[in-house]
Every structure is written in C-alpha cells, then in structure tokens.
PDB file of C-alpha atoms in Angstrom:
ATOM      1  CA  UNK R   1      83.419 128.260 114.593  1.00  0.00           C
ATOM      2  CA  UNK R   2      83.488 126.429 117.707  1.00  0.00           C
ATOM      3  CA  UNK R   3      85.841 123.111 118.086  1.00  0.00           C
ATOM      4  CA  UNK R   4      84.782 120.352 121.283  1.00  0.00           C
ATOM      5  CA  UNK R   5      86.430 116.952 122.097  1.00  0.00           C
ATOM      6  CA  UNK R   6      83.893 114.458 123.496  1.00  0.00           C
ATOM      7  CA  UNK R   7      83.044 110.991 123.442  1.00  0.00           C
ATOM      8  CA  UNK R   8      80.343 109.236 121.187  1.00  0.00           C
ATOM      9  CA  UNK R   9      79.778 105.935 123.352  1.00  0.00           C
ATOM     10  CA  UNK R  10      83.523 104.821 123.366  1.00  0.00           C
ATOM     11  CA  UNK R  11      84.526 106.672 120.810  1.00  0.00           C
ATOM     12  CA  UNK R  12      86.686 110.159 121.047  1.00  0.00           C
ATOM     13  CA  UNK R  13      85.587 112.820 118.564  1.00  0.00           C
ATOM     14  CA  UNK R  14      86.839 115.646 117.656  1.00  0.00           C
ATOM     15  CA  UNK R  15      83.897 118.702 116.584  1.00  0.00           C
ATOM     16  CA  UNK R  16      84.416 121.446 114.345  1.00  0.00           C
ATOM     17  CA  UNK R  17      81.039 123.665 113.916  1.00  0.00           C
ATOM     18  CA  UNK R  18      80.769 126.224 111.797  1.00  0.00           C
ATOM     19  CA  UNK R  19      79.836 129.394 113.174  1.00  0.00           C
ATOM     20  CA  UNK R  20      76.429 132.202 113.045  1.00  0.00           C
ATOM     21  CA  UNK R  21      74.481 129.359 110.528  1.00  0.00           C
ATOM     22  CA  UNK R  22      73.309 125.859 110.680  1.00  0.00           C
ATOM     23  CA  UNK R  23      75.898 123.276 108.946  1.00  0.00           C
ATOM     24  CA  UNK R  24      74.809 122.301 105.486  1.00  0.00           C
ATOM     25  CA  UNK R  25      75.746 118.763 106.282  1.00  0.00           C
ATOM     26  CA  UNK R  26      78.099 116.539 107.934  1.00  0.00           C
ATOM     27  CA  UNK R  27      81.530 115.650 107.409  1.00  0.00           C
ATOM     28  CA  UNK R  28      83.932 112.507 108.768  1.00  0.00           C
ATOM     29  CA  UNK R  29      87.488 112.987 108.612  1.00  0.00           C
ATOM     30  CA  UNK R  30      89.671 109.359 110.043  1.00  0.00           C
ATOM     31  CA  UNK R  31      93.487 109.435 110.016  1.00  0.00           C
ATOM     32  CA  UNK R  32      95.867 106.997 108.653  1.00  0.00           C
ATOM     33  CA  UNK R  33      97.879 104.598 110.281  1.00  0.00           C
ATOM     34  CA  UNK R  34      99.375 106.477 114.238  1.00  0.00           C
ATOM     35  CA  UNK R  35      97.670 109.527 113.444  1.00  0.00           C
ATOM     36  CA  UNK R  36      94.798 110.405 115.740  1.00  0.00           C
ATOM     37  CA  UNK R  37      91.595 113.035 115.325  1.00  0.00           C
ATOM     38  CA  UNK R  38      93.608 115.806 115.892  1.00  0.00           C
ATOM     39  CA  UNK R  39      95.795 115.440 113.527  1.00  0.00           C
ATOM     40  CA  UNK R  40      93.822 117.262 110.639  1.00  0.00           C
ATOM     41  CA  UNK R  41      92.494 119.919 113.261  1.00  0.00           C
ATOM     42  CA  UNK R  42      93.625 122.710 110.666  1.00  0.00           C
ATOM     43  CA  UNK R  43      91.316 121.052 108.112  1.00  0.00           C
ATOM     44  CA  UNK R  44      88.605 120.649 109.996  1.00  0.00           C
ATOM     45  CA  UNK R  45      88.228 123.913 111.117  1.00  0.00           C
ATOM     46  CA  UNK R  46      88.428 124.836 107.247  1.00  0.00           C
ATOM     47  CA  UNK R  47      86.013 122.624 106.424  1.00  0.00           C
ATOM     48  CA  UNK R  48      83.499 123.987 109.160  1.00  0.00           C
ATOM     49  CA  UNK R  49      84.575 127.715 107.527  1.00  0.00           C
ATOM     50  CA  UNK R  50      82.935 126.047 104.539  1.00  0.00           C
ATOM     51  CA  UNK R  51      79.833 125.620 106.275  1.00  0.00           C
ATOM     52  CA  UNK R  52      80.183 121.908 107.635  1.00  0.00           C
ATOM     53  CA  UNK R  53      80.316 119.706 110.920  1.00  0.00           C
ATOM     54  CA  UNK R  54      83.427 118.444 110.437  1.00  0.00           C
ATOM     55  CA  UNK R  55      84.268 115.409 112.624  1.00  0.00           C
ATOM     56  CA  UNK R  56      87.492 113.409 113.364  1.00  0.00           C
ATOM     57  CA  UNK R  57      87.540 110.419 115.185  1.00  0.00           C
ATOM     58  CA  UNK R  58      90.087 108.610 117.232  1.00  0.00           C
ATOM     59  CA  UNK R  59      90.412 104.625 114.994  1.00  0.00           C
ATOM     60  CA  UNK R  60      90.791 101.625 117.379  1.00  0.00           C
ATOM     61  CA  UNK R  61      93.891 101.608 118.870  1.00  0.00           C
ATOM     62  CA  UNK R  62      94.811 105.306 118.119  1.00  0.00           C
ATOM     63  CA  UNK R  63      94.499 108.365 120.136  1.00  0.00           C
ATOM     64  CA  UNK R  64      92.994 108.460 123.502  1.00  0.00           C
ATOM     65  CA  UNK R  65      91.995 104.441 122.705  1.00  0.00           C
ATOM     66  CA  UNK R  66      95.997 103.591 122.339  1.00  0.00           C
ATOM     67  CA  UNK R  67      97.144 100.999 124.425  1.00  0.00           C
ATOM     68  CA  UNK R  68     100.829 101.615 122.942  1.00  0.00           C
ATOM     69  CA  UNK R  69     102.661 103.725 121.156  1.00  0.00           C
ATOM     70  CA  UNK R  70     101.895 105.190 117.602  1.00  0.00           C
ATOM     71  CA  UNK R  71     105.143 103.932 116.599  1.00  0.00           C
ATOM     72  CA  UNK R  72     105.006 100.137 118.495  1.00  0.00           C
ATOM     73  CA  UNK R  73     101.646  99.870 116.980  1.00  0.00           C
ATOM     74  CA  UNK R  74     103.026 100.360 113.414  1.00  0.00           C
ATOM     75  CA  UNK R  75     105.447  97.697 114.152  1.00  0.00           C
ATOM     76  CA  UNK R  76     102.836  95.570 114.941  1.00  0.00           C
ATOM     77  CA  UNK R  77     100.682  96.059 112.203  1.00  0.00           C
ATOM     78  CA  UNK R  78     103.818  95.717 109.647  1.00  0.00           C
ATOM     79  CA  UNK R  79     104.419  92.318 111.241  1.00  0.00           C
ATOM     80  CA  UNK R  80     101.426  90.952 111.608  1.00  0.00           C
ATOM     81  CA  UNK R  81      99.407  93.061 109.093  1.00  0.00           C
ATOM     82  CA  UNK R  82      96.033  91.028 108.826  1.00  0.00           C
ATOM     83  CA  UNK R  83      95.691  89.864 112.625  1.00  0.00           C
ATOM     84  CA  UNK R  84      96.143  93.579 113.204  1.00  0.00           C
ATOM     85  CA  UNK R  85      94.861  96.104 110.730  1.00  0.00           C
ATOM     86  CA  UNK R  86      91.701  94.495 109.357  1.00  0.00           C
ATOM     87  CA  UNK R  87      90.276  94.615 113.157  1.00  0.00           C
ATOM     88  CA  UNK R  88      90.649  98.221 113.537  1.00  0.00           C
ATOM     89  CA  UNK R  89      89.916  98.627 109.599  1.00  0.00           C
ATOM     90  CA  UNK R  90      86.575  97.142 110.203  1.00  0.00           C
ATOM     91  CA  UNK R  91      85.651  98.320 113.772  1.00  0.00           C
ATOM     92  CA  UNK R  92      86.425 101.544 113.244  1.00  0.00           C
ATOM     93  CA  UNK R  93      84.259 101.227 110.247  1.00  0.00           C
ATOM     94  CA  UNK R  94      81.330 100.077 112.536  1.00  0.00           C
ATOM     95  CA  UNK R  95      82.424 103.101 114.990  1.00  0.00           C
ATOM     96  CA  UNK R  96      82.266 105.666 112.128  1.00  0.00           C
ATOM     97  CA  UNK R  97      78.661 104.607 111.453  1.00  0.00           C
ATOM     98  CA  UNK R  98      77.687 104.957 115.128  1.00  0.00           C
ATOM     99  CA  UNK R  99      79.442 108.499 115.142  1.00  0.00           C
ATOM    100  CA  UNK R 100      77.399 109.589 112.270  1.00  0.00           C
ATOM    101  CA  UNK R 101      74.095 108.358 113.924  1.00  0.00           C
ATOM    102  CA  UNK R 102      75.133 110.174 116.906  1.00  0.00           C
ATOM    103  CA  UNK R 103      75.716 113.779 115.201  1.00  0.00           C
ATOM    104  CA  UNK R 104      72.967 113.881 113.108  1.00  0.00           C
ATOM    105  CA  UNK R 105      70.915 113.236 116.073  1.00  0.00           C
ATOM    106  CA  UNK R 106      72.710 115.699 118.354  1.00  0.00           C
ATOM    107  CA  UNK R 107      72.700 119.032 115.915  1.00  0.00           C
ATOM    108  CA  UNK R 108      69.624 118.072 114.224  1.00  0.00           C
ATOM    109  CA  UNK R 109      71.106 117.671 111.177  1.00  0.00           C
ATOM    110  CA  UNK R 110      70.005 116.926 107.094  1.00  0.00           C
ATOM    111  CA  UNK R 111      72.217 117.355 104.004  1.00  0.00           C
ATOM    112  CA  UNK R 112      75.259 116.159 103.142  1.00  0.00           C
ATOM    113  CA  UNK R 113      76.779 113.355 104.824  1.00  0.00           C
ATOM    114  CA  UNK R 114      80.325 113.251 103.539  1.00  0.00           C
ATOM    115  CA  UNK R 115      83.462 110.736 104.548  1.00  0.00           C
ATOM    116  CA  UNK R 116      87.122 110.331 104.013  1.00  0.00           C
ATOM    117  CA  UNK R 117      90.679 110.179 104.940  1.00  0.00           C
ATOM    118  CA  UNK R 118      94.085 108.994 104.509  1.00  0.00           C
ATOM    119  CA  UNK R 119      95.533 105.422 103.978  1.00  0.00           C
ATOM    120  CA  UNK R 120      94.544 103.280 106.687  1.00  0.00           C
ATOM    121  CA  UNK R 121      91.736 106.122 107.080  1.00  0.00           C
ATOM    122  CA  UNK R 122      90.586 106.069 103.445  1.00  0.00           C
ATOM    123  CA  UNK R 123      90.297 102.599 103.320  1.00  0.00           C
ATOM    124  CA  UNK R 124      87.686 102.896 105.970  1.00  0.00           C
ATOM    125  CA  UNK R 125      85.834 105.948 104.473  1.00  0.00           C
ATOM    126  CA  UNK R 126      85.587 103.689 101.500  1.00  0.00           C
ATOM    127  CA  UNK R 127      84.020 100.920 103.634  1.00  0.00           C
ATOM    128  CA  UNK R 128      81.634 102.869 105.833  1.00  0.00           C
ATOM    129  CA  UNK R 129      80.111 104.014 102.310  1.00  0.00           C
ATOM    130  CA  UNK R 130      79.254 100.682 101.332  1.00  0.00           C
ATOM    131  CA  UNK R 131      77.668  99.802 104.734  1.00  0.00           C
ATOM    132  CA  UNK R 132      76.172 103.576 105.558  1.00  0.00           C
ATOM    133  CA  UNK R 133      73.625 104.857 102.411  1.00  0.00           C
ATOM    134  CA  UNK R 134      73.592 108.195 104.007  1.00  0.00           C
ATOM    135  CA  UNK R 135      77.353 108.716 102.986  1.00  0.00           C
ATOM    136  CA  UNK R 136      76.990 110.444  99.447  1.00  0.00           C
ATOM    137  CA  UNK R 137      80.782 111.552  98.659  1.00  0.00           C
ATOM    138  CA  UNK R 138      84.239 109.825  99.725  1.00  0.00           C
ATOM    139  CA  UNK R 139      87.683 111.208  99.430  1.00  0.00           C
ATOM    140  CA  UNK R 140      90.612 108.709 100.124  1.00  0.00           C
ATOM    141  CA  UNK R 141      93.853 109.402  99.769  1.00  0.00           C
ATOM    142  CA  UNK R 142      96.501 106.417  99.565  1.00  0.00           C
ATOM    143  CA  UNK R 143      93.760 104.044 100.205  1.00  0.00           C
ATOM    144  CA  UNK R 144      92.558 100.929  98.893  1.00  0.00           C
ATOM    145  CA  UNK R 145      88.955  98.719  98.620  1.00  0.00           C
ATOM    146  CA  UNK R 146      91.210  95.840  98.537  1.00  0.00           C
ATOM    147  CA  UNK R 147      92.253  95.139 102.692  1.00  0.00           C
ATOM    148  CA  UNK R 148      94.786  92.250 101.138  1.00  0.00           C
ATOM    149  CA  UNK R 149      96.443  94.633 100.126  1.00  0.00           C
ATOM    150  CA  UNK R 150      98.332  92.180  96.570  1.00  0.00           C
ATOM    151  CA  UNK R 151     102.226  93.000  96.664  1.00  0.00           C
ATOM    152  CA  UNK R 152     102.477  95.475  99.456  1.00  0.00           C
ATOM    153  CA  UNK R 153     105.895  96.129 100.603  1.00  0.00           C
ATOM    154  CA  UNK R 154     107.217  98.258 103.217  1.00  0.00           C
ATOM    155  CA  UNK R 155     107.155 101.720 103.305  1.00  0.00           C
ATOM    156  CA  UNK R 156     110.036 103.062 101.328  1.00  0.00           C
ATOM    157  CA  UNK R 157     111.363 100.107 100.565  1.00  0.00           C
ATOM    158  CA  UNK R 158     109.874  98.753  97.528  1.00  0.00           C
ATOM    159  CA  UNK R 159     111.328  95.369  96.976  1.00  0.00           C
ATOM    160  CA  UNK R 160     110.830  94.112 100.712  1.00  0.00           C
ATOM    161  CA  UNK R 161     107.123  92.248 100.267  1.00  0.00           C
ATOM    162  CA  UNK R 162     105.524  92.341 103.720  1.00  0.00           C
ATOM    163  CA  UNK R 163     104.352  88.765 104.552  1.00  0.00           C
ATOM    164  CA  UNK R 164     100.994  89.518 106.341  1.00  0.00           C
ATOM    165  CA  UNK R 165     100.311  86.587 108.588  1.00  0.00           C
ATOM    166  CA  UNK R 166      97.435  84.855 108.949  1.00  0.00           C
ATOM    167  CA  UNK R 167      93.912  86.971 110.258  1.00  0.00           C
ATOM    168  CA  UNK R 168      92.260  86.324 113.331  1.00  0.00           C
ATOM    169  CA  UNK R 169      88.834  84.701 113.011  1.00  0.00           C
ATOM    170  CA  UNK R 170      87.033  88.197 114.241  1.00  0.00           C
ATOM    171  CA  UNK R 171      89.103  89.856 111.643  1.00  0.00           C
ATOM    172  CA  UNK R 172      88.420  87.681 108.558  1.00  0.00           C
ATOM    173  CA  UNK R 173      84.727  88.083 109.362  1.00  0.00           C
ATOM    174  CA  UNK R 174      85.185  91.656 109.430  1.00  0.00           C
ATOM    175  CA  UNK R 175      86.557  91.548 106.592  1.00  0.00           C
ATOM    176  CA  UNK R 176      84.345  89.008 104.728  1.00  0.00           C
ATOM    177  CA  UNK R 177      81.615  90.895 105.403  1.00  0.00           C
ATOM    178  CA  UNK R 178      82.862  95.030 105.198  1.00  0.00           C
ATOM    179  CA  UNK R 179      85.641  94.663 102.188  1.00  0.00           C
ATOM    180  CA  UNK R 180      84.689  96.962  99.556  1.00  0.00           C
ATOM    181  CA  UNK R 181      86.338  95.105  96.711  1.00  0.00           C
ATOM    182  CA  UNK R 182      84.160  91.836  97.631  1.00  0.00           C
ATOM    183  CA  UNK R 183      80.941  94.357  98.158  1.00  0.00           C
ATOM    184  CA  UNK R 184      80.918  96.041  94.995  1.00  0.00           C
ATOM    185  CA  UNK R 185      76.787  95.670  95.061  1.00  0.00           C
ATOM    186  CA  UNK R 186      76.960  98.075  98.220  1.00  0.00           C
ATOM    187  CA  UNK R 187      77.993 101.104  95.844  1.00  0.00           C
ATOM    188  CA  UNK R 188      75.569 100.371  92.966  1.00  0.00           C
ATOM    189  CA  UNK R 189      73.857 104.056  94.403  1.00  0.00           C
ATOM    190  CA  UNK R 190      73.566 107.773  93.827  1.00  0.00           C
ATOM    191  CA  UNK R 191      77.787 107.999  95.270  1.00  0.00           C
ATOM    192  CA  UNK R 192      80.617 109.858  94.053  1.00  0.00           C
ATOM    193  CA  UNK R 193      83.988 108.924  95.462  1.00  0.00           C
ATOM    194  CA  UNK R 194      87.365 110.283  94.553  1.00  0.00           C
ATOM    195  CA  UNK R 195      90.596 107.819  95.207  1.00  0.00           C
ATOM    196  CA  UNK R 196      93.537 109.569  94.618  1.00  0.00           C
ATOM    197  CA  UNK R 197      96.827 107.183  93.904  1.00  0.00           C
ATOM    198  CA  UNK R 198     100.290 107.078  94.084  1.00  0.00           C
ATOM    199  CA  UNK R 199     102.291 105.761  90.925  1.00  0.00           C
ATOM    200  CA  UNK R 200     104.916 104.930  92.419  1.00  0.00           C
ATOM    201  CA  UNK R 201     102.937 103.407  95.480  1.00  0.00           C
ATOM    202  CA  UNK R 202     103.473 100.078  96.357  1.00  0.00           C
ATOM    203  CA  UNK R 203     102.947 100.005 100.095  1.00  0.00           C
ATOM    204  CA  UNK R 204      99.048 100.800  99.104  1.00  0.00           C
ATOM    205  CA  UNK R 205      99.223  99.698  95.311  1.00  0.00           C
ATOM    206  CA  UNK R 206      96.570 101.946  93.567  1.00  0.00           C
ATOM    207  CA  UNK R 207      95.811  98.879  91.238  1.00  0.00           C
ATOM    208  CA  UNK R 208      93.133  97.630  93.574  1.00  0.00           C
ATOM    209  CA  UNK R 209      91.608 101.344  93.073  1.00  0.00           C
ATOM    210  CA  UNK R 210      91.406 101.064  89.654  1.00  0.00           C
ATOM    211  CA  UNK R 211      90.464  97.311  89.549  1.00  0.00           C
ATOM    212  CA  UNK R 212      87.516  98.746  91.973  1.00  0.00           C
ATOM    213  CA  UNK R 213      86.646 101.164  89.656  1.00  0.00           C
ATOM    214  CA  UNK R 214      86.449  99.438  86.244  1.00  0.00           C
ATOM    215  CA  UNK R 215      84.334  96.782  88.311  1.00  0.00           C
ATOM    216  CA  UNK R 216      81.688  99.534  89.347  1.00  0.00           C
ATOM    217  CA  UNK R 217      81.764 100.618  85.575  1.00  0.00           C
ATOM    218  CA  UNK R 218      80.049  98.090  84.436  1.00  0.00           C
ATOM    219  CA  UNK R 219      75.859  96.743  84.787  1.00  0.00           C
ATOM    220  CA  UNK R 220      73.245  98.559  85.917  1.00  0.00           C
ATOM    221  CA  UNK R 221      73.409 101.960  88.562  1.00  0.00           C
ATOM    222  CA  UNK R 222      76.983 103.112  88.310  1.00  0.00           C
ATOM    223  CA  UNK R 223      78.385 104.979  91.200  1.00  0.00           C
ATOM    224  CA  UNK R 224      80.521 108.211  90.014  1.00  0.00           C
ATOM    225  CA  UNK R 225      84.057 106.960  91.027  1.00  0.00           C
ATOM    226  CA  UNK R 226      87.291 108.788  89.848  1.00  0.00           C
ATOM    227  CA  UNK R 227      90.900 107.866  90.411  1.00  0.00           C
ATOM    228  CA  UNK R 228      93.273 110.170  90.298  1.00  0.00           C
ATOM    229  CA  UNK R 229      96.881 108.934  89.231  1.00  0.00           C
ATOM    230  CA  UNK R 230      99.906 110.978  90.636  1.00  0.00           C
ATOM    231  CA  UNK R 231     102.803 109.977  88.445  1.00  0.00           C
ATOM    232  CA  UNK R 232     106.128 109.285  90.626  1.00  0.00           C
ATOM    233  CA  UNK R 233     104.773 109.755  94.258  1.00  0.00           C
ATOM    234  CA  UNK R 234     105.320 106.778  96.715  1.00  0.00           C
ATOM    235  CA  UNK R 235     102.963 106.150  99.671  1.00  0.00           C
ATOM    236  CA  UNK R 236     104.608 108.697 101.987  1.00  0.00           C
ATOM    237  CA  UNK R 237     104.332 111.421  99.583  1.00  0.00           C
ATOM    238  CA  UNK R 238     100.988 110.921  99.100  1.00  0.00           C
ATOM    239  CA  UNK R 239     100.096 110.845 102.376  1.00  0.00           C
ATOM    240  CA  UNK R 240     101.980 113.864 103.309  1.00  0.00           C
ATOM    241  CA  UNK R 241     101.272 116.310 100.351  1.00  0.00           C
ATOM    242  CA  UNK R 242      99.285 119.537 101.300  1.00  0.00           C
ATOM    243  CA  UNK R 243      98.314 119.864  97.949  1.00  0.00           C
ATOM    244  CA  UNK R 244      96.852 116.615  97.506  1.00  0.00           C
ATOM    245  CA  UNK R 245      94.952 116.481 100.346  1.00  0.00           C
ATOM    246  CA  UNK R 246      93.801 120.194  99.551  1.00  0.00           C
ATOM    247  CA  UNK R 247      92.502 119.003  96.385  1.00  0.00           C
ATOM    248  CA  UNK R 248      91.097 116.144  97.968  1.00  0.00           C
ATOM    249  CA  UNK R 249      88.830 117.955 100.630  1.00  0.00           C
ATOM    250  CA  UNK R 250      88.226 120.686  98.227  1.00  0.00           C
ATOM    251  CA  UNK R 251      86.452 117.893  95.674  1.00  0.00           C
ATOM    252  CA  UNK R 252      84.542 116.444  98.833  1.00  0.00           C
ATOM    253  CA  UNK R 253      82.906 119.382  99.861  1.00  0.00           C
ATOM    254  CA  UNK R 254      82.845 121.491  96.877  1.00  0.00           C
ATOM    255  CA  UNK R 255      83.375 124.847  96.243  1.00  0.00           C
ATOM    256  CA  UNK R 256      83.020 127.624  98.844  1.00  0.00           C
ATOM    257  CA  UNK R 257      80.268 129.441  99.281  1.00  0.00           C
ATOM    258  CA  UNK R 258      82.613 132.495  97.734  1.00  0.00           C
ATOM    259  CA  UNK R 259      83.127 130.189  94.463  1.00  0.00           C
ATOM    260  CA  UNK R 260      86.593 130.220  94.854  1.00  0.00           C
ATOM    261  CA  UNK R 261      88.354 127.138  97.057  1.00  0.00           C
ATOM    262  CA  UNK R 262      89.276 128.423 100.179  1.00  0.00           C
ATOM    263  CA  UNK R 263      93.200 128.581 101.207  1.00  0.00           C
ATOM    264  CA  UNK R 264      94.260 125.793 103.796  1.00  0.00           C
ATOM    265  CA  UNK R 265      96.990 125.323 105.947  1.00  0.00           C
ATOM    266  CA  UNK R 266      99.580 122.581 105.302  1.00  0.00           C
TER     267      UNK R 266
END
C-alpha cells in the first residue's frame, strides 16, 4: 500500500491505497475533538490492507488548518461549546462531502463508500450520511445525532454541566439544516450505521443515540441502525479503547478477504 498527504481544495487529506488491486470502495476516517488525520494512520493503512481507500481528513480548525493549539482549542470549545463546535461540526461535514467527490473522481472509483470516526468525528460521519446518499455504512464511536448535546458535562467530571453559550447565527444554520436528530427523513435509505456508547458517558450521553434509533424504527424504509451499549465506560474510555474501535472498523468494512478480521495495532 502506498500512503500520500495532499490537499482536496482546502482541505488536508491523508491517502491510504491499497496495494497490486483496485480498492473495492472508499473509506472516510475524521478524528475527534484535537486529533488530526494522522492520528489513525495505523488504521488506515489496515483498512487499505483490507482492500480500501482509506482517507483521513484534517476537521476545521485541526491539523494543518489549526490556528491554535489542540489543547487551547478544547478550551474553547468547552467554554463556548455551540459558537464553537457546531461550525466545525457542520463545515467539516460539507468538507467531507467535497473530499468524497474528489476521490472518487481521482482513482476512478465505484463500490463502497463508507464513513466514520470518533466523538466530535462520529458525530460528523453521522451527518455527512444524511446529506451524502453515496455513504452506505457509518461507524461512530462516542458520538451523537443530537449536536445539543442534553446534560453534557465535562470530561471526567460528571456532575459539572457545561453551559454551552449561545450559537453564532452561521452555526445555528448549520445546524438547523445538517443535525441528524432533526433530519431523521435523510436516513429513511438502504444505510446501516453502528453507534457504539458509553454507559457511563455523560460528556456525549448515548441517550440521543438511542432516542435516534427508536425514531428511525418506526414508518416506512427503516435504515439498519445498531447501538452498541458498553456498560461502565465514560467518554474517554471509549474514545481511547483499541478494542472498541477495532470492532468498530472491523463492522464498517467487514470481514477480510481471508474471513478472519485482520489484527490492528492499538
């Protein structure tokens, strides 16, 4: 396999292609909250082992498009959480779709197209398959369709109840208008997604998950959607667990072309 960092209009990209055959689809891979596309450069390349463009991408305000610090810009989302996050929630979620158009075209690509992430990077997996038909599987990890994000409270500390501020008026309407929760229409499709939950989560409650899937359970064309309980783990355990995340990405793409899931690094 062959791994190449480039841009896709303003957005950095990370490439992993799989090597001596043509990739059997695509998939997106977007980091949480200070993490940046190469951040899950050991499971990319696995993935592209498994036969797949896999693709991470720098969010808004992470990476090579930081204009702070990973750790000044979690400060700043923590204190003003919906002037700050549901920005680079939803234009990363219009970048994602741009990135998509852009490899597909590139490589030449059919099959799969396949999205998903962790926390702040699930959430937007989640929401670039309601806006993006062409997205047929999600995996999210400690994410939410719910950007409000009812009772969150700081990380590790789970009776301090962040007070999220007020949105800006480009934020609300990306939000109005990109929210899964408020979109459930979107994923009335041939989808399958996978939202795996912490118990013990209340940073990224997994109620919203659930509330999201019961509401897709009901009428006419229901998506597959699964979520996957894990009894006792808090938001940083979840987000930091090899073995979730292994089971998460093994779900998304399926077994390997040996039948058996192939090992990953932590």
């Amino acid at each position: 396999m062959t791994g190449l960092s480039r841009r896709v209009g303003d957005v950095p990209v990370l490439e992993c292609l799989p090597a001596g055959a043509p990739a059997r689809g695509l998939v997106i891979w977007i980091p949480p909250l200070g993490g940046d596309k190469e951040r899950y450069t050991d499971r990319l390349e696995e993935l592209a082992r498994r036969g797949f463009l896999a693709v991470g991408i720098d969010p808004r305000r992470h990476g090579e498009r930081a204009d702070r610090p990973a750790d000044a810009l979690f400060d700043q989302v923590m204190t003003s959480f919906r002037a700050t996050m549901w920005p680079i929630l939803g234009g990363t979620v219009l970048d994602a779709a741009e990135v998509i158009d852009a490899e597909l075209a590139i490589h030449g690509l059919g099959g799969a197209v396949l999205a998903g992430g962790v926390s702040m990077g699930g959430d937007i997996a989640v929401a670039l398959a309601g806006i993006d038909p062409r997205v047929s599987r999600v995996a999210a990890v400690a994410a939410t369709p719910d950007w409000t994000r009812p009772g969150m409270t700081r990380i590790g500390r789970p009776d301090d109840v962040i007070d999220q501020g007020r949105a800006t008026t480009g934020g609300q309407w990306l939000r109005d208008h990109l929210e899964p929760l408020t979109h459930t229409d979107r994923y009335r499709r041939d989808l399958a997604i996978r939202l795996d939950v912490g118990a013990a989560d209340t940073h990224v409650p997994g109620e919203a998950a659930h509330r999201f899937a019961t509401m897709l359970s009901r009428g006419p064309r229901r998506p597959s959607i699964d979520v996957i309980d894990h009894p006792g783990s808090d938001h940083r355990q979840m987000c930091h667990d090899p073995q979730v995340l292994t089971a998460a990405l093994s779900w998304l793409v399926g077994p390997s072309r040996s039948g058996r899931t192939a090992a990953t690094r932590a």
